């Protein structure tokens, strides 16, 4: 390989190095055996002079990591707390749950626990799933606006063939419909799938690629990019709010005034005022949606339960609402339009992930909707508790009490 | 406690339950001893009928979890891979790094590794930190627009006193300046701090509360809410892009055309075209910034290194840019305006977190800037590799190869 | 009427005045006769001491203003320039047009003219309308998340009845479909209509109100708000980009490199670079879409042609794209997802509005699609010319030349 | 000039036309004399077969149009209504005003009038200007991230020299400060100016160009683009809300409950509920700010008063807030962070514009702040009235009554 020098201003002092770089050892078959993982860890220790005892204290059989990680050297650990009871009256989640939350943020578990207990005393959180589909949005590029427009007109007629092509690659994914959007001389086509109990992105990207190839082979489009950037997978966007992605889940509960005063130390009026105040701040910031801390609870739950944690970025895009009822109680709800969760595939079967999903009765096939409802109810618990901490002025004190031993503060 | 019934329509079938709910046992001193954690885990096992062997295989001394989690029952594990070498020419990070990434997404580590090797062969990634401060944005509420305006005029004069009040609560935080913004009859004041090597939110929330109280006690403001919603902590917002939060970090590199062809199987032109295509999709989605997968790399790095993982939601808000140079090479950069990272406090000292930070030479005081630069260079590696996978059409094949054993696909 | 005093802090010095305030005279039948308009103008002159000679030099018969304005006192005038020729190869607009632009911004007409001439020399702009519908989004409020979810499930079954109810109020509007979105315990239902050649908001708000009442009378929803805030009528929102509102129109053209150099003093590469630069700035600002000056051209055209000018706020939300072709030419396009225009109703029939629409062959029924395509081609002309002015460094000089006599500069 | 053919797919049927196109006649000195304007109008009439009698009924002396329009053919007229009385208790606007509104939307003037009367009876609207500056944001492009970072560090030291350079081009503009933001290897520098009573964009673009050239000539930056896209001039962006542009103006009033019931037919509670409902819809739409109809009132006022109407797109980005006071009254406010208005320059001196500005006591130098406060109070009146129409269910009926004669409905 011949290499030209980087010549841009300011980079002239760089020395391109084509001498062999020191790659991480892969070993045979990519090196997932316990011995190879240990040797690789040793290689890293040697390279860096750092002992990796905790990393090595891994109880997941390393061969099971194949397909979940490359160049494995062990596992990381994060403290796991348990919060509950959380009574849910959903369609898929019904009953009382104790929710595993993996976090290092002091007070988080205690705060969610408070919200869960409050919901439970109020008779539980009601949950519903409105939409359940995941999406891939390839872009087809044409020579002109006219050609692109023609494609938009015609593509719906090819849906049956596209379904056949797409579904030939997967046992679980079903192509539900397609939505073309023309932008200049390109057409971004949203392929909407049901993905069963998997998060399903790999599955449906592969399926969509097959469908795209079918279109190109038939001469219906000259070329495509499999990712147009429109899908908002692992990114935050305003489009997620109205259009969703993954599961759109809603959780709500009516909290009697006496209960909010007793459990949350705040009146319904104060809670609504806190929401109102936050709404103004969110508008001023150009925030995606409006919520206090969806990210906190979802992240802790996702880490515990082997979800694709980067999906928290899209999953956190949602709307919390607090309203007074005519009776002077408060109706609190959360709407999460883009909850991408799974109970099969990804990291769901690994060691602690499977145990944590099992705690919720959510391990394996048929359980993703239940898990989604539990996630939404958990988010609702967090919103209630956080708003109460702000409304009552107890926020700092609570973090003092539960996060006190941290050296940085 | 007397409880009124929820009377809103549709909730009349709820039975408020004031009978004692089944709380998670706290034990003495909140129960952080090994025995109490084991008993609590047993309680959960009993309650749910689920064995928690992997959760119990926790190598972090449980007493160390105090301040990081409540109701601990053990720890969760996530597979850890190692990616590198990554050559960085920053101000704080200089040299070659092997980056620990905790993930369950197959192909992620391999993809970042490819980008890192490419950067290394190109002479390394240049990194810079532009801004380094964290923020809290309380809202002060007045009786009228006129009163609020008066407060805006006067508050700057109180800055010295506010500094004294705020900094009386912390050894590490320094109040740098305040920015008032009037919205109707409230004033949202952004308190900007340097937080040393800590992420620092607890620290500066406490400091800000003290400053707010000083203002209220002097009669300068009638009341305040400590969180206005404007700060975008653990939320995505457009304001993060221009105003930042935490560290604003930039990483860039010039990649010679011959190198992109050899290592990435794509020409600079094809990479720029992929960026351009994605930009259109991001505009159409109303995305916060423009990037391919900041969330993936940051999440994996944050989990490995004991960061507050929910901060990925704000940290992922950034801009990737690919441009042709006059010489036909490509200049690739990432800009992360809201990288909230830490090397002290939070989960940074716990077991695997400390080991992973140490791998990067980033454990403990004085290292947060270095860690931030490594995070930005890692993000850059991911963007290069992802764009190349899309441009070359190899994306699906790569995920097939590395994620193949997942049952859900 | 008994009036309580405003007691909020800071308002205590207000004196509520229930003494008769000095209302603008309405006269008989709201006073649209020439005499009444003149008397009202005189009343204003008397009240303010200002002569309104130009306001009085109104050539629109005042009786025709009924339904367009209240308390009329004459008309305002804005300078009208003419830009062209603009060759369009659309589905509805075909041929060469001279476009009336009402503005007071020097250089605007000259700039658009340059773009139009360039497009004409390139063989014309291609235009297409992808979607043509307008929307109203009432919110239905329920007692609980469960009740709202039930409504979502059921509402589609009522579509035929809703069509009958809605269309009973209008001769021109057709209800095409409904899209419910649940947020907490409310359901926002987007009613999508074809509105013929009218902008149609009044028409479809009335129709939607009838449909809402049908739902409430049947007991299917307890109450509704006719405007949920979701519609983005006369507001900018990210949702407009992907979902549209009004007409979604695209215009594009391939400009040969020799032509851009000759007419625009810029190479295709320089134009693409300018676009790229602007895209980064738009991302950083959290802009709605990406364009240089849709607002300028659309505003000038809307004022000239009697459109509802406030709709520029939603209409301007769109995406300009410049790309190099494989041959080294440039393909330029504009995508306007929310072009709410009309050729009947509103101000379209009044005096100069009708004349300007007639100039474009767009006065009256059957012409809204043609007008929309002309508007998009006009926007494209502006984008090309503006980018060229920036790329070539001629922007300031051009504004110097054409805007020179302004006293403020 | 030699012209290559457009060869992109789909454009191969285009015939580039280098034969002279039929340009609009410019005449001597660009043709602003009455005779030339008439001849040009005749030329258009001949070209299109349309009589332009109303366009010709122009009372503005055509020579005065120089600098405001090119290729003038006359003027357009828009109906002008008068709304008031509007009592304002601002810093710059004090007293009772009758506001000229140019519109063709039936019911608009009546609706604003109702809000104004309500505000007047409540004791008036309080208004304040928080910030008063306009901005240009050029981008400087460097060879590497390191070079760009160095520029960021150094540029503040050049501020005095940049002030001298920038202000050498203008009598009225003052450069207040600069804000650099690095994105990859470019630096976007926001130049913040006070622009006196002018909207000032031309003024400050010219001044900024001079400053940029100074930097380039000194070798401090290799090149720049005068418009980076970051400024949000005539575009909507989230950044406008927190950072402003032009004047940031706030208007508010406390409306006693008895007054809202009597004048607005709605209780404070119902008005707040309407606001709350709309806020949810705005969040779901990813709207820029939250308001009911800033665009309507601002557009009508801007057209009447010779403002740059395209600026409504940025000016409309703002936040309406309604809150209950402890006494059960309502405090209503509007915050407009980007109100770009002028009383000199642009179209402010022309015919009807000057008359309308004079009605408000705002013609000429020294009056832009007063005009800004009137605009904000007008927006507040509109928000109150619109919310009341929605809350009381009278919206459709009002539009029926006042917009009834429109043929399209």
XYZ file of N, CA, C and O in Angstrom, chain C residues 70-215:
584
model
N -60.986 43.924 9.984
C -61.994 44.676 10.723
C -61.443 46.074 11.014
O -60.245 46.303 10.929
N -62.341 46.965 11.333
C -61.951 48.361 11.589
C -61.085 48.930 10.469
O -60.045 49.545 10.725
N -61.463 48.743 9.204
C -60.590 49.191 8.108
C -60.461 50.708 8.070
O -61.422 51.433 8.345
N -59.269 51.170 7.740
C -59.044 52.616 7.558
C -58.368 52.908 6.224
O -57.968 54.032 5.961
N -58.239 51.920 5.369
C -57.612 52.108 4.058
C -56.727 50.930 3.731
O -57.065 49.786 4.060
N -55.604 51.199 3.115
C -54.687 50.096 2.786
C -53.245 50.565 2.920
O -52.964 51.759 2.879
N -52.376 49.611 3.106
C -50.949 49.928 3.056
C -50.403 49.514 1.696
O -50.960 48.652 1.028
N -49.328 50.176 1.309
C -48.698 49.858 0.038
C -47.275 49.366 0.269
O -46.579 49.855 1.146
N -46.878 48.427 -0.560
C -45.494 47.976 -0.536
C -44.985 47.946 -1.972
O -45.711 47.538 -2.879
N -43.745 48.394 -2.196
C -43.212 48.413 -3.564
C -43.252 47.024 -4.193
O -43.013 46.021 -3.506
N -43.546 46.998 -5.474
C -43.637 45.727 -6.197
C -42.618 45.704 -7.322
O -42.616 46.575 -8.199
N -41.752 44.708 -7.294
C -40.809 44.498 -8.389
C -41.178 43.241 -9.143
O -41.984 42.432 -8.689
N -40.571 43.090 -10.313
C -40.884 41.918 -11.129
C -39.565 41.210 -11.453
O -38.583 41.842 -11.826
N -39.561 39.882 -11.230
C -38.341 39.116 -11.463
C -38.615 37.998 -12.464
O -39.650 37.341 -12.403
N -37.681 37.786 -13.355
C -37.833 36.735 -14.346
C -36.812 36.931 -15.458
O -35.923 37.780 -15.315
N -36.882 36.168 -16.497
C -37.819 35.062 -16.718
C -37.432 33.839 -15.918
O -36.255 33.590 -15.687
N -38.464 33.081 -15.533
C -38.264 31.845 -14.787
C -38.944 30.713 -15.542
O -40.174 30.640 -15.595
N -38.130 29.871 -16.138
C -38.657 28.732 -16.894
C -38.894 27.568 -15.943
O -37.991 27.159 -15.208
N -40.110 27.051 -15.946
C -40.468 25.956 -15.038
C -40.989 24.767 -15.841
O -41.794 24.940 -16.766
N -40.505 23.598 -15.497
C -40.989 22.365 -16.113
C -41.630 21.510 -15.028
O -41.103 20.479 -14.629
N -42.771 21.973 -14.559
C -43.455 21.252 -13.501
C -44.578 20.400 -14.052
O -44.686 20.179 -15.257
N -45.403 19.912 -13.147
C -46.602 19.204 -13.598
C -47.739 20.191 -13.799
O -48.585 19.996 -14.650
N -47.734 21.231 -12.978
C -48.819 22.207 -13.030
C -48.354 23.528 -13.609
O -49.132 24.238 -14.239
N -47.129 23.879 -13.337
C -46.551 25.114 -13.899
C -45.604 24.720 -15.028
O -44.620 24.022 -14.790
N -45.938 25.141 -16.216
C -45.096 24.826 -17.369
C -44.946 26.087 -18.196
O -45.928 26.685 -18.612
N -43.721 26.475 -18.446
C -43.490 27.662 -19.261
C -42.657 28.695 -18.529
O -42.012 28.398 -17.524
N -42.696 29.916 -19.066
C -41.851 30.982 -18.547
C -42.697 31.973 -17.760
O -43.737 32.421 -18.234
N -42.218 32.306 -16.562
C -42.986 33.176 -15.682
C -42.190 34.424 -15.294
O -40.955 34.388 -15.226
N -42.910 35.522 -15.058
C -42.342 36.729 -14.461
C -43.028 36.884 -13.112
O -44.250 37.001 -13.038
N -42.243 36.879 -12.074
C -42.772 36.697 -10.716
C -42.833 38.035 -9.985
O -41.812 38.716 -9.839
N -44.013 38.417 -9.506
C -44.156 39.673 -8.751
C -43.689 39.492 -7.311
O -44.114 38.553 -6.645
N -42.822 40.360 -6.855
C -42.267 40.287 -5.508
C -42.433 41.627 -4.814
O -41.903 42.643 -5.279
N -43.175 41.644 -3.722
C -43.391 42.880 -2.957
C -42.420 42.899 -1.783
O -42.451 42.015 -0.929
N -41.595 43.914 -1.747
C -40.542 43.938 -0.729
C -40.048 45.352 -0.525
O -40.284 46.234 -1.358
N -39.366 45.566 0.576
C -38.620 46.816 0.743
C -37.146 46.526 0.988
O -36.398 47.416 1.391
N -36.734 45.292 0.734
C -35.330 44.937 0.937
C -34.560 45.077 -0.369
O -34.729 44.261 -1.301
N -33.726 46.087 -0.438
C -32.933 46.304 -1.642
C -32.133 45.070 -1.994
O -31.636 44.366 -1.113
N -31.977 44.810 -3.291
C -31.189 43.708 -3.852
C -31.953 42.391 -3.890
O -31.541 41.475 -4.606
N -33.066 42.296 -3.176
C -33.796 41.025 -3.161
C -34.287 40.651 -4.555
O -34.054 39.529 -5.034
N -34.969 41.575 -5.205
C -35.517 41.261 -6.537
C -34.374 40.955 -7.505
O -34.438 39.993 -8.277
N -33.318 41.749 -7.449
C -32.189 41.518 -8.359
C -31.561 40.143 -8.113
O -31.180 39.462 -9.062
N -31.478 39.759 -6.873
C -30.878 38.473 -6.552
C -31.744 37.317 -7.065
O -31.249 36.380 -7.696
N -33.036 37.400 -6.809
C -33.922 36.340 -7.297
C -33.933 36.321 -8.833
O -33.993 35.248 -9.439
N -33.904 37.504 -9.438
C -33.873 37.566 -10.898
C -32.642 36.818 -11.438
O -32.730 36.059 -12.405
N -31.496 37.026 -10.810
C -30.294 36.352 -11.270
C -30.445 34.838 -11.192
O -30.088 34.106 -12.124
N -31.001 34.377 -10.097
C -31.226 32.938 -9.966
C -32.203 32.417 -11.006
O -32.020 31.336 -11.570
N -33.241 33.200 -11.266
C -34.255 32.773 -12.244
C -33.661 32.688 -13.650
O -33.921 31.736 -14.393
N -32.870 33.679 -14.000
C -32.245 33.667 -15.326
C -31.309 32.470 -15.449
O -31.283 31.781 -16.476
N -30.582 32.189 -14.378
C -29.681 31.029 -14.398
C -30.463 29.742 -14.602
O -30.100 28.882 -15.422
N -31.545 29.601 -13.842
C -32.380 28.411 -14.004
C -32.930 28.309 -15.415
O -32.977 27.225 -16.009
N -33.340 29.436 -15.954
C -33.909 29.440 -17.305
C -32.864 29.012 -18.321
O -33.124 28.192 -19.211
N -31.675 29.544 -18.193
C -30.600 29.164 -19.121
C -30.224 27.688 -18.970
O -29.766 27.050 -19.914
N -30.410 27.155 -17.760
C -30.083 25.744 -17.527
C -31.160 24.809 -18.060
O -31.034 23.603 -17.967
N -32.215 25.398 -18.608
C -33.277 24.559 -19.143
C -34.510 24.518 -18.261
O -35.473 23.828 -18.558
N -34.459 25.265 -17.173
C -35.645 25.373 -16.338
C -35.556 24.581 -15.048
O -34.708 23.705 -14.889
N -36.435 24.926 -14.133
C -36.538 24.200 -12.866
C -37.619 23.143 -12.997
O -38.702 23.425 -13.523
N -37.318 21.940 -12.521
C -38.333 20.894 -12.457
C -39.033 20.974 -11.109
O -38.373 21.130 -10.082
N -40.360 20.901 -11.110
C -41.099 21.002 -9.849
C -42.100 19.859 -9.735
O -42.661 19.409 -10.732
N -42.308 19.422 -8.501
C -43.294 18.372 -8.238
C -43.967 18.628 -6.898
O -43.324 19.121 -5.965
N -45.235 18.290 -6.826
C -45.968 18.341 -5.560
C -46.148 16.920 -5.056
O -46.713 16.080 -5.763
N -45.646 16.661 -3.858
C -45.709 15.293 -3.344
C -46.970 15.053 -2.523
O -47.562 13.999 -2.578
N -47.313 16.026 -1.724
C -48.459 15.882 -0.833
C -49.242 17.174 -0.928
O -48.667 18.243 -1.141
N -50.553 17.099 -0.777
C -51.372 18.302 -0.856
C -52.519 18.160 0.125
O -53.598 17.694 -0.238
N -52.260 18.550 1.343
C -53.316 18.448 2.339
C -53.015 19.395 3.489
O -51.873 19.747 3.741
N -54.048 19.813 4.161
C -53.875 20.680 5.310
C -54.471 19.993 6.537
O -55.220 19.045 6.403
N -54.107 20.491 7.704
C -54.390 19.720 8.903
C -54.887 20.548 10.073
O -54.465 21.680 10.238
N -55.748 19.944 10.867
C -56.157 20.494 12.158
C -55.989 19.378 13.176
O -56.267 18.220 12.874
N -55.516 19.732 14.342
C -55.145 18.719 15.328
C -55.800 18.978 16.675
O -55.142 19.458 17.602
N -57.074 18.674 16.822
C -57.694 18.848 18.148
C -57.166 17.826 19.141
O -56.653 16.787 18.758
N -57.303 18.175 20.403
C -56.916 17.251 21.481
C -58.165 16.824 22.229
O -58.990 17.663 22.594
N -58.300 15.536 22.463
C -59.386 14.998 23.269
C -58.814 14.588 24.616
O -57.790 13.903 24.671
N -59.483 14.996 25.677
C -58.935 14.749 27.005
C -59.796 13.722 27.726
O -61.020 13.874 27.813
N -59.149 12.718 28.268
C -59.850 11.628 28.935
C -59.466 11.588 30.407
O -58.577 12.318 30.853
N -60.147 10.708 31.132
C -59.896 10.610 32.559
C -58.652 9.809 32.904
O -58.093 9.944 33.981
N -58.223 8.970 31.973
C -57.078 8.111 32.286
C -56.394 7.674 31.002
O -56.955 7.790 29.903
N -55.205 7.165 31.155
C -54.457 6.606 30.038
C -55.241 5.469 29.377
O -55.245 5.326 28.147
N -55.922 4.704 30.198
C -56.667 3.565 29.643
C -57.805 4.043 28.749
O -58.031 3.502 27.668
N -58.538 5.054 29.213
C -59.645 5.580 28.404
C -59.124 6.162 27.097
O -59.729 5.988 26.036
N -58.028 6.871 27.181
C -57.460 7.473 25.967
C -57.043 6.388 24.986
O -57.268 6.496 23.773
N -56.448 5.319 25.497
C -55.995 4.232 24.626
C -57.181 3.573 23.926
O -57.098 3.214 22.746
N -58.258 3.430 24.653
C -59.459 2.832 24.054
C -59.953 3.708 22.891
O -60.330 3.207 21.836
N -59.939 5.012 23.107
C -60.365 5.944 22.048
C -59.479 5.787 20.811
O -59.976 5.785 19.682
N -58.184 5.662 21.032
C -57.266 5.486 19.902
C -57.620 4.236 19.103
O -57.634 4.239 17.866
N -57.931 3.194 19.818
C -58.263 1.938 19.138
C -59.538 2.054 18.315
O -59.672 1.444 17.259
N -60.477 2.846 18.821
C -61.811 2.853 18.221
C -61.989 3.896 17.131
O -62.854 3.761 16.274
N -61.197 4.948 17.173
C -61.569 6.103 16.363
C -61.549 5.806 14.875
O -62.368 6.323 14.109
N -60.635 4.958 14.429
C -60.578 4.690 13.005
C -61.902 4.134 12.473
O -62.280 4.414 11.336
N -62.587 3.378 13.301
C -63.863 2.829 12.879
C -64.925 3.884 12.644
O -65.940 3.637 11.973
N -64.704 5.072 13.196
C -65.677 6.153 13.030
C -65.350 7.063 11.865
O -66.032 8.071 11.662
N -64.317 6.740 11.117
C -63.899 7.648 10.050
C -65.025 7.994 9.073
O -65.226 9.167 8.751
N -65.788 7.015 8.597
C -66.866 7.381 7.665
C -67.824 8.416 8.266
O -68.171 9.401 7.598
N -68.210 8.196 9.501
C -69.129 9.150 10.131
C -68.466 10.503 10.322
O -69.104 11.556 10.155
N -67.181 10.497 10.651
C -66.474 11.764 10.832
C -66.374 12.507 9.504
O -66.466 13.742 9.461
N -66.196 11.776 8.424
C -66.147 12.412 7.107
C -67.471 13.110 6.814
O -67.508 14.254 6.359
N -68.569 12.408 7.082
C -69.889 12.998 6.842
C -70.051 14.263 7.667
O -70.467 15.317 7.160
N -69.701 14.170 8.951
C -69.856 15.330 9.828
C -68.988 16.486 9.350
O -69.459 17.620 9.184
N -67.735 16.195 9.101
C -66.807 17.256 8.730
C -67.192 17.899 7.405
O -67.244 19.131 7.262
N -67.509 17.077 6.441
C -67.742 17.613 5.102
C -69.110 18.265 4.960
O -69.394 18.914 3.964
N -69.945 18.108 5.994
C -71.256 18.773 5.946
C -71.108 20.280 6.058
O -72.040 21.024 5.802
N -69.931 20.738 6.438
C -69.745 22.169 6.680
C -69.045 22.877 5.528
O -68.828 24.082 5.580
N -68.642 22.139 4.503
C -67.795 22.743 3.479
C -68.075 22.141 2.116
O -68.352 20.952 1.991
N -67.998 22.991 1.117
C -68.178 22.483 -0.241
C -66.858 21.968 -0.818
O -66.835 21.153 -1.722
N -65.736 22.499 -0.299
C -64.456 22.237 -0.961
C -63.542 21.281 -0.208
O -62.685 20.652 -0.802
N -63.707 21.218 1.112
C -62.784 20.404 1.889
C -63.190 18.929 1.896
O -64.374 18.605 1.959
N -62.207 18.055 1.830
C -62.466 16.629 1.942
C -61.574 16.045 3.028
O -60.360 16.238 3.004
N -62.189 15.352 3.956
C -61.414 14.712 5.028
C -60.801 13.428 4.479
O -61.506 12.502 4.086
N -59.465 13.377 4.439
C -58.781 12.253 3.804
C -58.525 11.112 4.777
O -58.678 9.950 4.451
N -58.094 11.486 5.980
C -57.803 10.447 6.966
C -57.574 11.112 8.315
O -57.464 12.336 8.392
N -57.486 10.312 9.367
C -57.190 10.841 10.700
C -56.030 10.051 11.297
O -55.855 8.868 11.009
N -55.239 10.736 12.076
C -54.082 10.095 12.731
C -54.119 10.417 14.215
O -53.839 11.541 14.607
N -54.466 9.440 15.048
C -54.469 9.720 16.489
C -53.085 9.502 17.099
O -52.348 8.593 16.712
N -52.722 10.357 18.039
C -51.486 10.194 18.814
C -51.821 10.407 20.289
O -52.270 11.490 20.667
N -51.575 9.390 21.092
C -51.862 9.515 22.514
C -50.674 10.137 23.239
O -49.524 9.747 23.030
N -50.961 11.103 24.071
C -49.937 11.687 24.943
C -50.544 11.714 26.341
O -51.435 12.516 26.617
N -50.057 10.851 27.199
C -50.663 10.761 28.518
C -52.126 10.387 28.380
O -52.467 9.457 27.647
N -53.009 11.137 29.029
C -54.423 10.764 28.949
C -55.171 11.616 27.931
O -56.379 11.738 27.987
N -54.427 12.258 27.051
C -55.120 12.954 25.962
C -54.749 12.302 24.634
O -53.747 11.593 24.525
N -55.580 12.535 23.643
C -55.308 12.020 22.305
C -55.390 13.183 21.326
O -56.421 13.849 21.234
N -54.289 13.429 20.669
C -54.258 14.469 19.632
C -54.555 13.782 18.314
O -53.856 12.843 17.917
N -55.611 14.224 17.656
C -56.014 13.592 16.407
C -55.750 14.565 15.254
O -56.286 15.673 15.236
N -54.912 14.155 14.342
C -54.656 14.985 13.173
C -55.699 14.676 12.102
O -55.786 13.543 11.626
N -56.499 15.672 11.783
C -57.477 15.545 10.711
C -56.822 16.095 9.437
O -56.473 17.273 9.378
N -56.660 15.241 8.441
C -55.975 15.627 7.199
C -57.001 15.828 6.080
O -57.773 14.918 5.773
N -56.951 16.996 5.488
C -57.938 17.359 4.469
C -57.288 17.747 3.148
O -56.176 18.292 3.140
N -58.008 17.514 2.088
C -57.721 18.238 0.861
C -58.591 19.482 0.874
O -59.790 19.409 1.153
N -57.970 20.623 0.590
C -58.707 21.887 0.716
C -58.884 22.602 -0.615
O -59.111 23.809 -0.645
N -58.784 21.863 -1.713
C -58.962 22.514 -3.012
C -57.914 23.580 -3.222
O -56.740 23.403 -2.912
N -58.332 24.717 -3.732
C -57.388 25.789 -4.041
C -57.290 26.820 -2.937
O -56.639 27.847 -3.098
N -57.943 26.536 -1.797
C -57.881 27.470 -0.678
C -56.786 27.037 0.303
O -56.419 25.872 0.350
N -56.278 28.031 1.041
C -55.379 27.675 2.135
C -56.175 26.835 3.121
O -55.696 25.848 3.643
N -57.393 27.246 3.380
C -58.367 26.345 3.951
C -58.417 26.178 5.452
O -59.204 25.384 5.958
N -57.624 26.925 6.202
C -57.642 26.683 7.646
C -59.020 26.948 8.254
O -59.509 26.139 9.036
N -59.634 28.062 7.926
C -60.962 28.330 8.499
C -61.929 27.209 8.145
O -62.692 26.726 8.987
N -61.857 26.831 6.883
C -62.730 25.773 6.383
C -62.582 24.479 7.189
O -63.563 23.893 7.653
N -61.361 24.077 7.395
C -61.167 22.771 8.019
C -61.214 22.827 9.540
O -61.492 21.828 10.182
N -60.991 23.996 10.098
C -61.216 24.129 11.543
C -62.700 23.951 11.835
O -63.097 23.235 12.758
N -63.512 24.584 11.014
C -64.967 24.468 11.184
C -65.417 23.022 10.979
O -66.213 22.485 11.756
N -64.887 22.397 9.951
C -65.258 21.003 9.678
C -64.829 20.101 10.831
O -65.570 19.203 11.253
N -63.651 20.359 11.333
C -63.129 19.520 12.417
C -63.932 19.723 13.691
O -64.199 18.771 14.436
N -64.329 20.961 13.921
C -65.153 21.204 15.102
C -66.436 20.380 15.041
O -66.855 19.783 16.036
N -67.020 20.332 13.852
C -68.239 19.538 13.706
C -67.962 18.055 14.010
O -68.747 17.384 14.691
N -66.842 17.573 13.503
C -66.491 16.173 13.738
C -66.233 15.917 15.228
O -66.647 14.889 15.777
N -65.571 16.859 15.871
C -65.310 16.716 17.312
C -66.618 16.667 18.092
O -66.776 15.870 19.028
N -67.528 17.532 17.693
C -68.809 17.551 18.399
C -69.554 16.236 18.221
O -70.215 15.756 19.144
N -69.437 15.685 17.035
C -70.070 14.379 16.795
C -69.518 13.351 17.792
O -70.266 12.585 18.395
N -68.216 13.370 17.974
C -67.593 12.408 18.885
C -68.029 12.633 20.325
O -68.277 11.679 21.078
